[in-house]
Coordinates of C-alpha atoms in Angstrom, one line a residue:
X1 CA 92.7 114.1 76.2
X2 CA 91.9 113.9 79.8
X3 CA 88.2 114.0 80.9
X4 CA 85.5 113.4 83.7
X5 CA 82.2 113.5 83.5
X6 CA 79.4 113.0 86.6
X7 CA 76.1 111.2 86.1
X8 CA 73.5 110.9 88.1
X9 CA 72.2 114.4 89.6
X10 CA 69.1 114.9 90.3
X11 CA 65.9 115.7 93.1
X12 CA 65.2 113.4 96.0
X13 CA 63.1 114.1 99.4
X14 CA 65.2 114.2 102.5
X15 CA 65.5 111.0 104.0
X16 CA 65.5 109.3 100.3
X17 CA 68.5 108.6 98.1
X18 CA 70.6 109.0 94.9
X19 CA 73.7 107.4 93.1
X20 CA 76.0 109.6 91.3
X21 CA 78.6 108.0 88.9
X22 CA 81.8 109.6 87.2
X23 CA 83.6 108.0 84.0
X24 CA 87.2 109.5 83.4
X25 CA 88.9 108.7 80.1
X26 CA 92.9 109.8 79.0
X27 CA 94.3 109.8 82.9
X28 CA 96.1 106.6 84.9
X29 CA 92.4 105.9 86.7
X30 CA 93.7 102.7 88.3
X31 CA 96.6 104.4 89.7
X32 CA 95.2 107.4 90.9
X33 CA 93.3 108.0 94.2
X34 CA 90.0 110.2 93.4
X35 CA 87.2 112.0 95.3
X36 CA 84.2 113.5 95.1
X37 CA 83.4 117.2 96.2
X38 CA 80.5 119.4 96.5
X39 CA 79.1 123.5 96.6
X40 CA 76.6 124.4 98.6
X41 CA 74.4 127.9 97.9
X42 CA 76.6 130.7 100.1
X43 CA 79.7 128.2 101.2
X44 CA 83.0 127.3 99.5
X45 CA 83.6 123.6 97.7
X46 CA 84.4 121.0 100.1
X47 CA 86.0 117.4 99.9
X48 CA 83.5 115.0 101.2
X49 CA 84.9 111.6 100.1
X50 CA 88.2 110.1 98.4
X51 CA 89.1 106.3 97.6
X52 CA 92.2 104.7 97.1
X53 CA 93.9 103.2 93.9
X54 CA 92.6 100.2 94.6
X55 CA 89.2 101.1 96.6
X56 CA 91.0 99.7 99.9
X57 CA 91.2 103.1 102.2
X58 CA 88.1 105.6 102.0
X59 CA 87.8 108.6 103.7
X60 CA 84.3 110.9 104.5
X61 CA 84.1 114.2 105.6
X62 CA 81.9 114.4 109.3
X63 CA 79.2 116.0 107.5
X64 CA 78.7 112.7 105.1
X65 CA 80.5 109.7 107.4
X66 CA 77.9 106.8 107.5
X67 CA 75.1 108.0 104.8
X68 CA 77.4 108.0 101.7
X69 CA 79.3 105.2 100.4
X70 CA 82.6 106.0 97.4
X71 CA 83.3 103.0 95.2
X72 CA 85.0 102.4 92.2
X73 CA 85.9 100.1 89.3
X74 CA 89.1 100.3 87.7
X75 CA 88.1 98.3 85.0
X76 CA 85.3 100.5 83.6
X77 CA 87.4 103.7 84.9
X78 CA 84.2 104.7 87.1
X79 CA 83.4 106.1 90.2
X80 CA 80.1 105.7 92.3
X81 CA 78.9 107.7 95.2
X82 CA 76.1 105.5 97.1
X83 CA 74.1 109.0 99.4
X84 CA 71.3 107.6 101.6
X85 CA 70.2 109.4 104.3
X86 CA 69.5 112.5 102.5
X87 CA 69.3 116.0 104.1
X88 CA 68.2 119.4 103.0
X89 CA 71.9 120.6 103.5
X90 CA 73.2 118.2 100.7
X91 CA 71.8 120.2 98.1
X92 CA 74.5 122.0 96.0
X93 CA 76.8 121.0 92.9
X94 CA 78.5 117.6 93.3
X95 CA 82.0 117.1 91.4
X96 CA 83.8 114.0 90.6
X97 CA 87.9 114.3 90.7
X98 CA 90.9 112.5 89.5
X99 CA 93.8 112.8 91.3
X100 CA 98.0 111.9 90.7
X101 CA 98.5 110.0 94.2
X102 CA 97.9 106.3 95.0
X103 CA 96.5 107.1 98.5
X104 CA 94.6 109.6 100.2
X105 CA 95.2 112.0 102.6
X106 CA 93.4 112.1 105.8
X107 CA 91.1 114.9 104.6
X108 CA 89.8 115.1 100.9
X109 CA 91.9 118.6 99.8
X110 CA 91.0 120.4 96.4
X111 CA 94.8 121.1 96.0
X112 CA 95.4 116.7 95.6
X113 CA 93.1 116.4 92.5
X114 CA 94.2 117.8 89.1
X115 CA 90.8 116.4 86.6
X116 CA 87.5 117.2 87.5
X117 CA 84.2 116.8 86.1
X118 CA 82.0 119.7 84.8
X119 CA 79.3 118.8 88.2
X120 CA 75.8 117.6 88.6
X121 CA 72.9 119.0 90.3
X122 CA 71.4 117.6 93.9
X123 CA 68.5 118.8 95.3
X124 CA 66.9 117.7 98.1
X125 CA 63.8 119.1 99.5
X126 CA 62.4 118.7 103.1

């Protein structure tokens, strides 16, 4: 059975950073694109980063384009987000996603991803 988990969460001071990491089991991980997403307190989840199949194209929202870094490794079936530059703002629920593509689209949709992790707590305080 199909299943992603996040690991990883947890408090930092703004300016300091975190690694979260994802493990999927029962889906095609090395031929499926797959993202990480996020809920801020008051605003909708977002798509902030997807990777390719094979790690070659990334893509970043604005909001998180040079402070965090997606990775993967199709071997172990995991995902990494690398956050530096932390800010106040990034606090909310992060969520790792599988999707059923080989590439990803120019922005990281909800809609593309079909197995998702249960999400992990950031908090970032000022």
């Amino acid at each position: 059975q199909a299943q992603v988990r996040e690991f990883g969460g947890g408090s930092a001071q703004a300016g300091g950073s975190l690694i979260l990491s994802c493990a999927a089991s029962g889906v095609t991980f090395a031929s499926d694109s797959a993202g990480w997403f996020r809920q801020v307190p008051g605003k909708e989840r977002e798509g902030i980063s997807c990777i390719s199949w094979s790690g070659g194209t990334t893509v970043y929202s604005d909001s998180v384009r040079g402070r965090f870094t997606i990775s993967r490794d199709n071997t172990k079936k995991t995902l990494s987000l690398q956050m530096t530059k932390l800010k106040p703002e990034d606090t909310g629920i992060y969520y790792c996603a599988v999707s059923d593509s080989l590439a990803c689209s120019g922005a990281t949709r909800i809609s593309d991803f079909h197995y998702w992790g249960q999400g992990t707590q950031v908090s970032v305080s000022p």
